[in-house]
Amino acid sequence: MDSVYEPVPAKRPDTSYHPVNNNDLSPPLSEKETPYPANHRPYRRSRIFLHWLWHFLSLLWIGPIVVLLYLNFSKHVIGASAWCPRGNCDAQATTGNAIQRAYELDRQDHDVNGALQFVAKALEVWFVFIATSLIYDIAMLFAKKGRGLPVGYLLSHLEFADIRYIFNRILWTSPMPHRNSNPEKRARIIKLYLFAIFTTLLTILANLMGPATAVLVLPTLQWVQTPHMMNQTFNDTAVMYQPSGDHLFSGCSNVQLLARNYSCTQEVYGPSLDDWAAQSISTSRQAKTLNGNLIGGSSQEAALTFLLNATTQDLVWIPNRQVLRSMSHEYLKTAGLLTDIDEPEYPDKIYNNSLQSFLQRQGPSLGVQSGCYAGNVTDFTLDNNRYVRCYTGWTSPSDYTTNYTKCLRLGVGSDDNPYNSQFYLENTAKSSPDTETGVGVYFADKAMYFNKTTDFNSGLKSCFNNPTSAKCDWNRVFRTELLPEDLRNTSINVGVVSYQIPGEKNTDARVYCDHVTYQSFPTYSVDTSHITNRQALVLMDNLGEISKDAVPLVVNPDWFLAAWSVDVDTALDGNRQIVKELIRVLPIFYDALNGNYDETLLYDAVEFSILHLYALGQSLSMVNYYATDPPNHPTAEQLNDKDHHPIFHTYATLHVWAYGLSGRTSKLGVTVVVLGIACVIARLVMGVSTGVQERSTVEVLASMFEHRHQGEFEGLEGEGCLAKVRYRIVEDGEGRQNFLPEKKGRWSHIMHS
């Protein structure tokens, strides 16, 4: 009959430690059996050598870290590639091979950055070794003094690198004494908690060291600026003066300009204004097509081209041609088209060692707020040198529903500073009865307004209706300051260009455009690459904002004539593109503003405003300015003068591989590695001052196996309680480690004889 086995009830496992009968223990190891040789002087010498060698290798970790800090703090520029031996990696940005070269450099950059990732990992592992030794040294200091080290901390140097260690309950409970131990001093417990906190911080530091070294060791693509070289000190603009000088315009002498014979500018600037007219025709035609739009035209000066820059303040900023001529010299040099014997060749040394480069130069720019209107003109003569001209149909830029009559106080001026000019557009259209269309250009120091409901208590409305009345006081009219803000900004130093209407029977009918002019000092920038900027287009930034209290500039009307390349009181050739197009669109614009609206001619009406803006932009772009050499040692006041006499700088902005601390992650990386350096130094100081020699894991385990249990774990359950048991570690005369357990009221001491 088969045996029947009955199930035995499971017993609860006994996890408590109980004293062991010493008779059951193996006898102590003899000298021959011990892991330490009897004659171990060579062994000890080897240990000492390795001890100091490891300190030396730990100290070496600081070397590459210091190099990385230097590269980043000095913002070291590598070049067009992350790998530029001897700083030479020509991007060939100004050649036809630029795209292929960029592909080669990009592939090279991937290889270099991949290799540098391994470098960062090696530095991280290197630091973990150092941090391991540091924690071991501190742990041994605790283990050799007082009541020793808790069991839970014996292997902390092997566990700390795992970020999960800081969440280990044993790390935070081990400092507290267990229930069978002697009373512990509070100071000792605090020191053990400080050790736990330090271990936690070092755990975090070790885990951050990899990303930190990667951030510092890997270069990034950055926009960096070359040193800003002082170029000029701005003195004044010539916009309020009549154009003059033998070298102001190519083909014009000072005698011609003073005689107001501005047709001498025709050779260079006549075609550029006609080109602008052709572009306005083209863009207005394109805008009529499906998905079409109006696009601003460009103009050329020397080797560069430019656009008119519109801003949010309803201002259009015009680049200065004098600045562009100066920039052209540097631009040609970077393109390798111009080499000066006495000046450095920039392309090989700076610009071609970058992926992209911008030449930049500070300089003046004039901005205008302009609007065009249709109405009738009325003149009132005050005396031989002064008169008032009023235009109906004016509207504020902020309110197009209210019509005003705008009156300008005009003066004849002097021969040097005429305040009005005029010329004529020759009309070659066979359908028009007029052979010429008059264009008047005026400057008024003051303008006033009235509408149907108010003249702002100036008396202007009364003077307009009855100019010969004794109650009419024109002086009082123009002394009035109580104007709304939207009118006040267009009432001081106002320029007006007035066009007669071809074929219009009303001889007082006019299309007129007014403008106020401001000055700013932007930064001119040009991309030097023939691939990304084949038109050599110059852009402006840092234009700033015009304050509400800014006073517009006085503008001499003759600059407008110089832009048109026409002598005063003469007719402009009707075969020029700008003339033919203006004659065509003037009546269309006039009819559109007077209610004779034709949707098919919408863009033709807009084209007039574009043409006038181009002519105005041409005139203000030609204005020269006066500057002197900058001071050798400028004062703080001179450097901070941004509005009146600023010092202009020239420099370049380069797109290169470089080191730097521009981001928050870079600064965090610096903080981490600096703390790492502090740990290395602390490790060295502790090694020199204490002489603690790190034992291998095998040696520690061997010493633990040699230890005879003395009942220190008796009655303790769970790893939390077991981890609180303290041991002192001492070395015998042979250099072997011995574990001395804590017992109630005494220390147990086991030594080998």
JSON list of C-alpha atoms in Angstrom, two decimals, residues 228-402:
[
{"chain": "A", "resi": 228, "resn": "HIS", "atom": "CA", "xyz": [33.60, 96.37, -33.03]},
{"chain": "A", "resi": 229, "resn": "MET", "atom": "CA", "xyz": [36.00, 98.82, -34.65]},
{"chain": "A", "resi": 230, "resn": "MET", "atom": "CA", "xyz": [35.25, 102.51, -34.21]},
{"chain": "A", "resi": 231, "resn": "ASN", "atom": "CA", "xyz": [34.88, 103.99, -37.68]},
{"chain": "A", "resi": 232, "resn": "GLN", "atom": "CA", "xyz": [33.42, 107.50, -37.52]},
{"chain": "A", "resi": 233, "resn": "THR", "atom": "CA", "xyz": [31.88, 110.06, -35.20]},
{"chain": "A", "resi": 234, "resn": "PHE", "atom": "CA", "xyz": [28.68, 111.49, -36.63]},
{"chain": "A", "resi": 235, "resn": "ASN", "atom": "CA", "xyz": [28.49, 115.29, -36.69]},
{"chain": "A", "resi": 236, "resn": "ASP", "atom": "CA", "xyz": [25.52, 116.37, -38.79]},
{"chain": "A", "resi": 237, "resn": "THR", "atom": "CA", "xyz": [23.31, 115.52, -41.75]},
{"chain": "A", "resi": 238, "resn": "ALA", "atom": "CA", "xyz": [23.16, 117.72, -44.84]},
{"chain": "A", "resi": 239, "resn": "VAL", "atom": "CA", "xyz": [19.42, 117.23, -45.34]},
{"chain": "A", "resi": 240, "resn": "MET", "atom": "CA", "xyz": [18.61, 120.86, -44.45]},
{"chain": "A", "resi": 241, "resn": "TYR", "atom": "CA", "xyz": [21.23, 122.26, -46.82]},
{"chain": "A", "resi": 242, "resn": "GLN", "atom": "CA", "xyz": [21.34, 122.55, -50.57]},
{"chain": "A", "resi": 243, "resn": "PRO", "atom": "CA", "xyz": [23.30, 119.69, -52.20]},
{"chain": "A", "resi": 244, "resn": "SER", "atom": "CA", "xyz": [26.92, 120.76, -52.71]},
{"chain": "A", "resi": 245, "resn": "GLY", "atom": "CA", "xyz": [30.45, 119.44, -53.11]},
{"chain": "A", "resi": 246, "resn": "ASP", "atom": "CA", "xyz": [32.64, 118.23, -55.95]},
{"chain": "A", "resi": 247, "resn": "HIS", "atom": "CA", "xyz": [32.48, 114.61, -54.78]},
{"chain": "A", "resi": 248, "resn": "LEU", "atom": "CA", "xyz": [28.86, 114.36, -53.70]},
{"chain": "A", "resi": 249, "resn": "PHE", "atom": "CA", "xyz": [27.53, 112.88, -56.95]},
{"chain": "A", "resi": 250, "resn": "SER", "atom": "CA", "xyz": [29.47, 111.26, -59.76]},
{"chain": "A", "resi": 251, "resn": "GLY", "atom": "CA", "xyz": [29.52, 113.65, -62.75]},
{"chain": "A", "resi": 252, "resn": "CYS", "atom": "CA", "xyz": [28.50, 116.72, -60.73]},
{"chain": "A", "resi": 253, "resn": "SER", "atom": "CA", "xyz": [30.73, 119.63, -59.77]},
{"chain": "A", "resi": 254, "resn": "ASN", "atom": "CA", "xyz": [30.12, 121.95, -56.85]},
{"chain": "A", "resi": 255, "resn": "VAL", "atom": "CA", "xyz": [29.51, 124.81, -59.32]},
{"chain": "A", "resi": 256, "resn": "GLN", "atom": "CA", "xyz": [26.69, 122.90, -61.00]},
{"chain": "A", "resi": 257, "resn": "LEU", "atom": "CA", "xyz": [25.05, 121.98, -57.71]},
{"chain": "A", "resi": 258, "resn": "LEU", "atom": "CA", "xyz": [25.18, 125.51, -56.32]},
{"chain": "A", "resi": 259, "resn": "ALA", "atom": "CA", "xyz": [23.59, 126.72, -59.57]},
{"chain": "A", "resi": 260, "resn": "ARG", "atom": "CA", "xyz": [20.81, 124.18, -58.91]},
{"chain": "A", "resi": 261, "resn": "ASN", "atom": "CA", "xyz": [21.59, 122.36, -62.14]},
{"chain": "A", "resi": 262, "resn": "TYR", "atom": "CA", "xyz": [20.82, 118.90, -60.88]},
{"chain": "A", "resi": 263, "resn": "SER", "atom": "CA", "xyz": [20.53, 117.29, -64.29]},
{"chain": "A", "resi": 264, "resn": "CYS", "atom": "CA", "xyz": [24.18, 116.31, -63.78]},
{"chain": "A", "resi": 265, "resn": "THR", "atom": "CA", "xyz": [22.96, 113.38, -61.62]},
{"chain": "A", "resi": 266, "resn": "GLN", "atom": "CA", "xyz": [21.19, 111.88, -64.65]},
{"chain": "A", "resi": 267, "resn": "GLU", "atom": "CA", "xyz": [24.06, 109.59, -65.65]},
{"chain": "A", "resi": 268, "resn": "VAL", "atom": "CA", "xyz": [23.98, 107.55, -62.44]},
{"chain": "A", "resi": 269, "resn": "TYR", "atom": "CA", "xyz": [20.70, 108.27, -60.67]},
{"chain": "A", "resi": 270, "resn": "GLY", "atom": "CA", "xyz": [18.36, 108.89, -63.60]},
{"chain": "A", "resi": 271, "resn": "PRO", "atom": "CA", "xyz": [18.32, 105.21, -64.60]},
{"chain": "A", "resi": 272, "resn": "SER", "atom": "CA", "xyz": [17.92, 104.10, -60.97]},
{"chain": "A", "resi": 273, "resn": "LEU", "atom": "CA", "xyz": [14.73, 106.20, -60.54]},
{"chain": "A", "resi": 274, "resn": "ASP", "atom": "CA", "xyz": [13.42, 104.93, -63.89]},
{"chain": "A", "resi": 275, "resn": "ASP", "atom": "CA", "xyz": [14.21, 101.40, -62.78]},
{"chain": "A", "resi": 276, "resn": "TRP", "atom": "CA", "xyz": [12.13, 101.94, -59.66]},
{"chain": "A", "resi": 277, "resn": "ALA", "atom": "CA", "xyz": [9.29, 103.14, -61.89]},
{"chain": "A", "resi": 278, "resn": "ALA", "atom": "CA", "xyz": [9.59, 100.01, -64.04]},
{"chain": "A", "resi": 279, "resn": "GLN", "atom": "CA", "xyz": [9.46, 97.83, -60.92]},
{"chain": "A", "resi": 280, "resn": "SER", "atom": "CA", "xyz": [6.33, 99.63, -59.69]},
{"chain": "A", "resi": 281, "resn": "ILE", "atom": "CA", "xyz": [4.62, 98.95, -63.02]},
{"chain": "A", "resi": 282, "resn": "SER", "atom": "CA", "xyz": [5.65, 95.30, -62.88]},
{"chain": "A", "resi": 283, "resn": "THR", "atom": "CA", "xyz": [4.48, 94.70, -59.31]},
{"chain": "A", "resi": 284, "resn": "SER", "atom": "CA", "xyz": [1.13, 96.48, -59.87]},
{"chain": "A", "resi": 285, "resn": "ARG", "atom": "CA", "xyz": [0.52, 94.25, -62.92]},
{"chain": "A", "resi": 286, "resn": "GLN", "atom": "CA", "xyz": [1.53, 91.13, -61.00]},
{"chain": "A", "resi": 287, "resn": "ALA", "atom": "CA", "xyz": [-0.75, 92.10, -58.11]},
{"chain": "A", "resi": 288, "resn": "LYS", "atom": "CA", "xyz": [-3.73, 91.92, -60.44]},
{"chain": "A", "resi": 289, "resn": "THR", "atom": "CA", "xyz": [-3.07, 88.27, -61.25]},
{"chain": "A", "resi": 290, "resn": "LEU", "atom": "CA", "xyz": [-4.18, 85.22, -59.28]},
{"chain": "A", "resi": 291, "resn": "ASN", "atom": "CA", "xyz": [-2.21, 84.91, -56.02]},
{"chain": "A", "resi": 292, "resn": "GLY", "atom": "CA", "xyz": [-0.39, 88.11, -56.88]},
{"chain": "A", "resi": 293, "resn": "ASN", "atom": "CA", "xyz": [0.85, 90.75, -54.46]},
{"chain": "A", "resi": 294, "resn": "LEU", "atom": "CA", "xyz": [2.68, 94.05, -54.34]},
{"chain": "A", "resi": 295, "resn": "ILE", "atom": "CA", "xyz": [6.43, 93.68, -53.74]},
{"chain": "A", "resi": 296, "resn": "GLY", "atom": "CA", "xyz": [8.77, 96.55, -53.00]},
{"chain": "A", "resi": 297, "resn": "GLY", "atom": "CA", "xyz": [11.42, 97.44, -55.52]},
{"chain": "A", "resi": 298, "resn": "SER", "atom": "CA", "xyz": [15.15, 97.73, -54.93]},
{"chain": "A", "resi": 299, "resn": "SER", "atom": "CA", "xyz": [17.82, 100.16, -56.02]},
{"chain": "A", "resi": 300, "resn": "GLN", "atom": "CA", "xyz": [21.57, 99.81, -56.46]},
{"chain": "A", "resi": 301, "resn": "GLU", "atom": "CA", "xyz": [24.40, 101.84, -54.97]},
{"chain": "A", "resi": 302, "resn": "ALA", "atom": "CA", "xyz": [27.92, 100.81, -55.91]},
{"chain": "A", "resi": 303, "resn": "ALA", "atom": "CA", "xyz": [28.12, 97.01, -55.35]},
{"chain": "A", "resi": 304, "resn": "LEU", "atom": "CA", "xyz": [25.03, 96.74, -53.13]},
{"chain": "A", "resi": 305, "resn": "THR", "atom": "CA", "xyz": [21.26, 96.96, -53.43]},
{"chain": "A", "resi": 306, "resn": "PHE", "atom": "CA", "xyz": [18.69, 98.13, -50.89]},
{"chain": "A", "resi": 307, "resn": "LEU", "atom": "CA", "xyz": [14.97, 98.34, -50.16]},
{"chain": "A", "resi": 308, "resn": "LEU", "atom": "CA", "xyz": [12.85, 100.91, -48.39]},
{"chain": "A", "resi": 309, "resn": "ASN", "atom": "CA", "xyz": [12.12, 99.61, -44.88]},
{"chain": "A", "resi": 310, "resn": "ALA", "atom": "CA", "xyz": [8.59, 100.03, -43.54]},
{"chain": "A", "resi": 311, "resn": "THR", "atom": "CA", "xyz": [7.98, 99.90, -39.76]},
{"chain": "A", "resi": 312, "resn": "THR", "atom": "CA", "xyz": [5.00, 99.68, -37.42]},
{"chain": "A", "resi": 313, "resn": "GLN", "atom": "CA", "xyz": [5.06, 103.45, -36.82]},
{"chain": "A", "resi": 314, "resn": "ASP", "atom": "CA", "xyz": [3.93, 104.17, -40.41]},
{"chain": "A", "resi": 315, "resn": "LEU", "atom": "CA", "xyz": [7.49, 105.23, -41.12]},
{"chain": "A", "resi": 316, "resn": "VAL", "atom": "CA", "xyz": [9.53, 104.23, -44.15]},
{"chain": "A", "resi": 317, "resn": "TRP", "atom": "CA", "xyz": [13.28, 104.19, -43.50]},
{"chain": "A", "resi": 318, "resn": "ILE", "atom": "CA", "xyz": [15.62, 104.90, -46.37]},
{"chain": "A", "resi": 319, "resn": "PRO", "atom": "CA", "xyz": [19.19, 103.56, -46.42]},
{"chain": "A", "resi": 320, "resn": "ASN", "atom": "CA", "xyz": [21.91, 106.16, -46.91]},
{"chain": "A", "resi": 321, "resn": "ARG", "atom": "CA", "xyz": [23.89, 105.83, -50.13]},
{"chain": "A", "resi": 322, "resn": "GLN", "atom": "CA", "xyz": [27.03, 107.27, -48.54]},
{"chain": "A", "resi": 323, "resn": "VAL", "atom": "CA", "xyz": [27.02, 104.39, -46.03]},
{"chain": "A", "resi": 324, "resn": "LEU", "atom": "CA", "xyz": [26.42, 101.89, -48.84]},
{"chain": "A", "resi": 325, "resn": "ARG", "atom": "CA", "xyz": [29.40, 103.18, -50.81]},
{"chain": "A", "resi": 326, "resn": "SER", "atom": "CA", "xyz": [31.61, 102.60, -47.78]},
{"chain": "A", "resi": 327, "resn": "MET", "atom": "CA", "xyz": [30.19, 99.11, -47.25]},
{"chain": "A", "resi": 328, "resn": "SER", "atom": "CA", "xyz": [30.71, 98.21, -50.89]},
{"chain": "A", "resi": 329, "resn": "HIS", "atom": "CA", "xyz": [34.46, 98.46, -50.44]},
{"chain": "A", "resi": 330, "resn": "GLU", "atom": "CA", "xyz": [34.43, 95.84, -47.67]},
{"chain": "A", "resi": 331, "resn": "TYR", "atom": "CA", "xyz": [31.89, 93.70, -49.51]},
{"chain": "A", "resi": 332, "resn": "LEU", "atom": "CA", "xyz": [34.03, 93.44, -52.62]},
{"chain": "A", "resi": 333, "resn": "LYS", "atom": "CA", "xyz": [36.99, 92.45, -50.50]},
{"chain": "A", "resi": 334, "resn": "THR", "atom": "CA", "xyz": [35.10, 89.61, -48.87]},
{"chain": "A", "resi": 335, "resn": "ALA", "atom": "CA", "xyz": [34.02, 88.38, -52.30]},
{"chain": "A", "resi": 336, "resn": "GLY", "atom": "CA", "xyz": [37.65, 88.37, -53.43]},
{"chain": "A", "resi": 337, "resn": "LEU", "atom": "CA", "xyz": [36.91, 90.97, -56.10]},
{"chain": "A", "resi": 338, "resn": "LEU", "atom": "CA", "xyz": [38.96, 93.72, -54.51]},
{"chain": "A", "resi": 339, "resn": "THR", "atom": "CA", "xyz": [42.34, 93.40, -52.81]},
{"chain": "A", "resi": 340, "resn": "ASP", "atom": "CA", "xyz": [44.12, 96.32, -51.19]},
{"chain": "A", "resi": 341, "resn": "ILE", "atom": "CA", "xyz": [47.85, 96.01, -50.72]},
{"chain": "A", "resi": 342, "resn": "ASP", "atom": "CA", "xyz": [47.83, 97.89, -47.44]},
{"chain": "A", "resi": 343, "resn": "GLU", "atom": "CA", "xyz": [44.83, 96.13, -45.93]},
{"chain": "A", "resi": 344, "resn": "PRO", "atom": "CA", "xyz": [44.38, 92.54, -44.73]},
{"chain": "A", "resi": 345, "resn": "GLU", "atom": "CA", "xyz": [42.65, 90.10, -47.06]},
{"chain": "A", "resi": 346, "resn": "TYR", "atom": "CA", "xyz": [39.56, 89.23, -45.07]},
{"chain": "A", "resi": 347, "resn": "PRO", "atom": "CA", "xyz": [38.10, 86.38, -47.19]},
{"chain": "A", "resi": 348, "resn": "ASP", "atom": "CA", "xyz": [40.73, 83.77, -46.35]},
{"chain": "A", "resi": 349, "resn": "LYS", "atom": "CA", "xyz": [41.18, 84.67, -42.70]},
{"chain": "A", "resi": 350, "resn": "ILE", "atom": "CA", "xyz": [37.70, 85.48, -41.42]},
{"chain": "A", "resi": 351, "resn": "TYR", "atom": "CA", "xyz": [34.74, 85.25, -43.73]},
{"chain": "A", "resi": 352, "resn": "ASN", "atom": "CA", "xyz": [35.54, 82.09, -45.66]},
{"chain": "A", "resi": 353, "resn": "ASN", "atom": "CA", "xyz": [36.22, 80.33, -42.37]},
{"chain": "A", "resi": 354, "resn": "SER", "atom": "CA", "xyz": [32.52, 80.67, -41.54]},
{"chain": "A", "resi": 355, "resn": "LEU", "atom": "CA", "xyz": [29.35, 79.08, -42.86]},
{"chain": "A", "resi": 356, "resn": "GLN", "atom": "CA", "xyz": [27.70, 82.47, -43.32]},
{"chain": "A", "resi": 357, "resn": "SER", "atom": "CA", "xyz": [28.87, 86.00, -42.68]},
{"chain": "A", "resi": 358, "resn": "PHE", "atom": "CA", "xyz": [27.30, 89.43, -42.48]},
{"chain": "A", "resi": 359, "resn": "LEU", "atom": "CA", "xyz": [29.17, 92.68, -42.90]},
{"chain": "A", "resi": 360, "resn": "GLN", "atom": "CA", "xyz": [27.74, 95.24, -40.53]},
{"chain": "A", "resi": 361, "resn": "ARG", "atom": "CA", "xyz": [28.20, 98.96, -40.20]},
{"chain": "A", "resi": 362, "resn": "GLN", "atom": "CA", "xyz": [26.37, 101.61, -38.21]},
{"chain": "A", "resi": 363, "resn": "GLY", "atom": "CA", "xyz": [25.27, 104.75, -39.98]},
{"chain": "A", "resi": 364, "resn": "PRO", "atom": "CA", "xyz": [22.49, 107.31, -40.37]},
{"chain": "A", "resi": 365, "resn": "SER", "atom": "CA", "xyz": [19.15, 106.71, -42.03]},
{"chain": "A", "resi": 366, "resn": "LEU", "atom": "CA", "xyz": [16.25, 109.05, -42.77]},
{"chain": "A", "resi": 367, "resn": "GLY", "atom": "CA", "xyz": [12.68, 107.92, -42.22]},
{"chain": "A", "resi": 368, "resn": "VAL", "atom": "CA", "xyz": [9.53, 109.53, -43.57]},
{"chain": "A", "resi": 369, "resn": "GLN", "atom": "CA", "xyz": [5.87, 109.44, -42.66]},
{"chain": "A", "resi": 370, "resn": "SER", "atom": "CA", "xyz": [4.10, 110.27, -45.89]},
{"chain": "A", "resi": 371, "resn": "GLY", "atom": "CA", "xyz": [0.60, 110.40, -47.32]},
{"chain": "A", "resi": 372, "resn": "CYS", "atom": "CA", "xyz": [-0.93, 111.44, -50.65]},
{"chain": "A", "resi": 373, "resn": "TYR", "atom": "CA", "xyz": [-4.23, 113.30, -51.11]},
{"chain": "A", "resi": 374, "resn": "ALA", "atom": "CA", "xyz": [-6.36, 115.04, -53.72]},
{"chain": "A", "resi": 375, "resn": "GLY", "atom": "CA", "xyz": [-7.86, 118.52, -53.35]},
{"chain": "A", "resi": 376, "resn": "ASN", "atom": "CA", "xyz": [-7.72, 122.15, -54.37]},
{"chain": "A", "resi": 377, "resn": "VAL", "atom": "CA", "xyz": [-4.95, 124.61, -53.63]},
{"chain": "A", "resi": 378, "resn": "THR", "atom": "CA", "xyz": [-5.34, 128.22, -52.46]},
{"chain": "A", "resi": 379, "resn": "ASP", "atom": "CA", "xyz": [-2.48, 130.69, -51.90]},
{"chain": "A", "resi": 380, "resn": "PHE", "atom": "CA", "xyz": [-2.48, 133.74, -49.58]},
{"chain": "A", "resi": 381, "resn": "THR", "atom": "CA", "xyz": [0.40, 136.20, -49.90]},
{"chain": "A", "resi": 382, "resn": "LEU", "atom": "CA", "xyz": [1.58, 137.70, -46.61]},
{"chain": "A", "resi": 383, "resn": "ASP", "atom": "CA", "xyz": [4.56, 139.75, -47.83]},
{"chain": "A", "resi": 384, "resn": "ASN", "atom": "CA", "xyz": [7.37, 139.52, -50.36]},
{"chain": "A", "resi": 385, "resn": "ASN", "atom": "CA", "xyz": [9.02, 136.56, -48.64]},
{"chain": "A", "resi": 386, "resn": "ARG", "atom": "CA", "xyz": [6.09, 134.74, -47.03]},
{"chain": "A", "resi": 387, "resn": "TYR", "atom": "CA", "xyz": [2.83, 133.22, -48.11]},
{"chain": "A", "resi": 388, "resn": "VAL", "atom": "CA", "xyz": [0.32, 130.61, -46.98]},
{"chain": "A", "resi": 389, "resn": "ARG", "atom": "CA", "xyz": [-0.69, 127.67, -49.15]},
{"chain": "A", "resi": 390, "resn": "CYS", "atom": "CA", "xyz": [-3.79, 125.66, -48.23]},
{"chain": "A", "resi": 391, "resn": "TYR", "atom": "CA", "xyz": [-4.85, 122.25, -49.56]},
{"chain": "A", "resi": 392, "resn": "THR", "atom": "CA", "xyz": [-8.28, 120.71, -49.12]},
{"chain": "A", "resi": 393, "resn": "GLY", "atom": "CA", "xyz": [-8.96, 117.00, -48.82]},
{"chain": "A", "resi": 394, "resn": "TRP", "atom": "CA", "xyz": [-6.32, 116.16, -46.20]},
{"chain": "A", "resi": 395, "resn": "THR", "atom": "CA", "xyz": [-7.02, 113.26, -43.80]},
{"chain": "A", "resi": 396, "resn": "SER", "atom": "CA", "xyz": [-5.20, 112.15, -40.69]},
{"chain": "A", "resi": 397, "resn": "PRO", "atom": "CA", "xyz": [-3.29, 108.83, -40.83]},
{"chain": "A", "resi": 398, "resn": "SER", "atom": "CA", "xyz": [-5.35, 107.71, -37.83]},
{"chain": "A", "resi": 399, "resn": "ASP", "atom": "CA", "xyz": [-8.74, 108.90, -39.14]},
{"chain": "A", "resi": 400, "resn": "TYR", "atom": "CA", "xyz": [-9.55, 108.75, -42.86]},
{"chain": "A", "resi": 401, "resn": "THR", "atom": "CA", "xyz": [-13.19, 109.78, -42.37]},
{"chain": "A", "resi": 402, "resn": "THR", "atom": "CA", "xyz": [-12.61, 113.42, -41.40]}
]
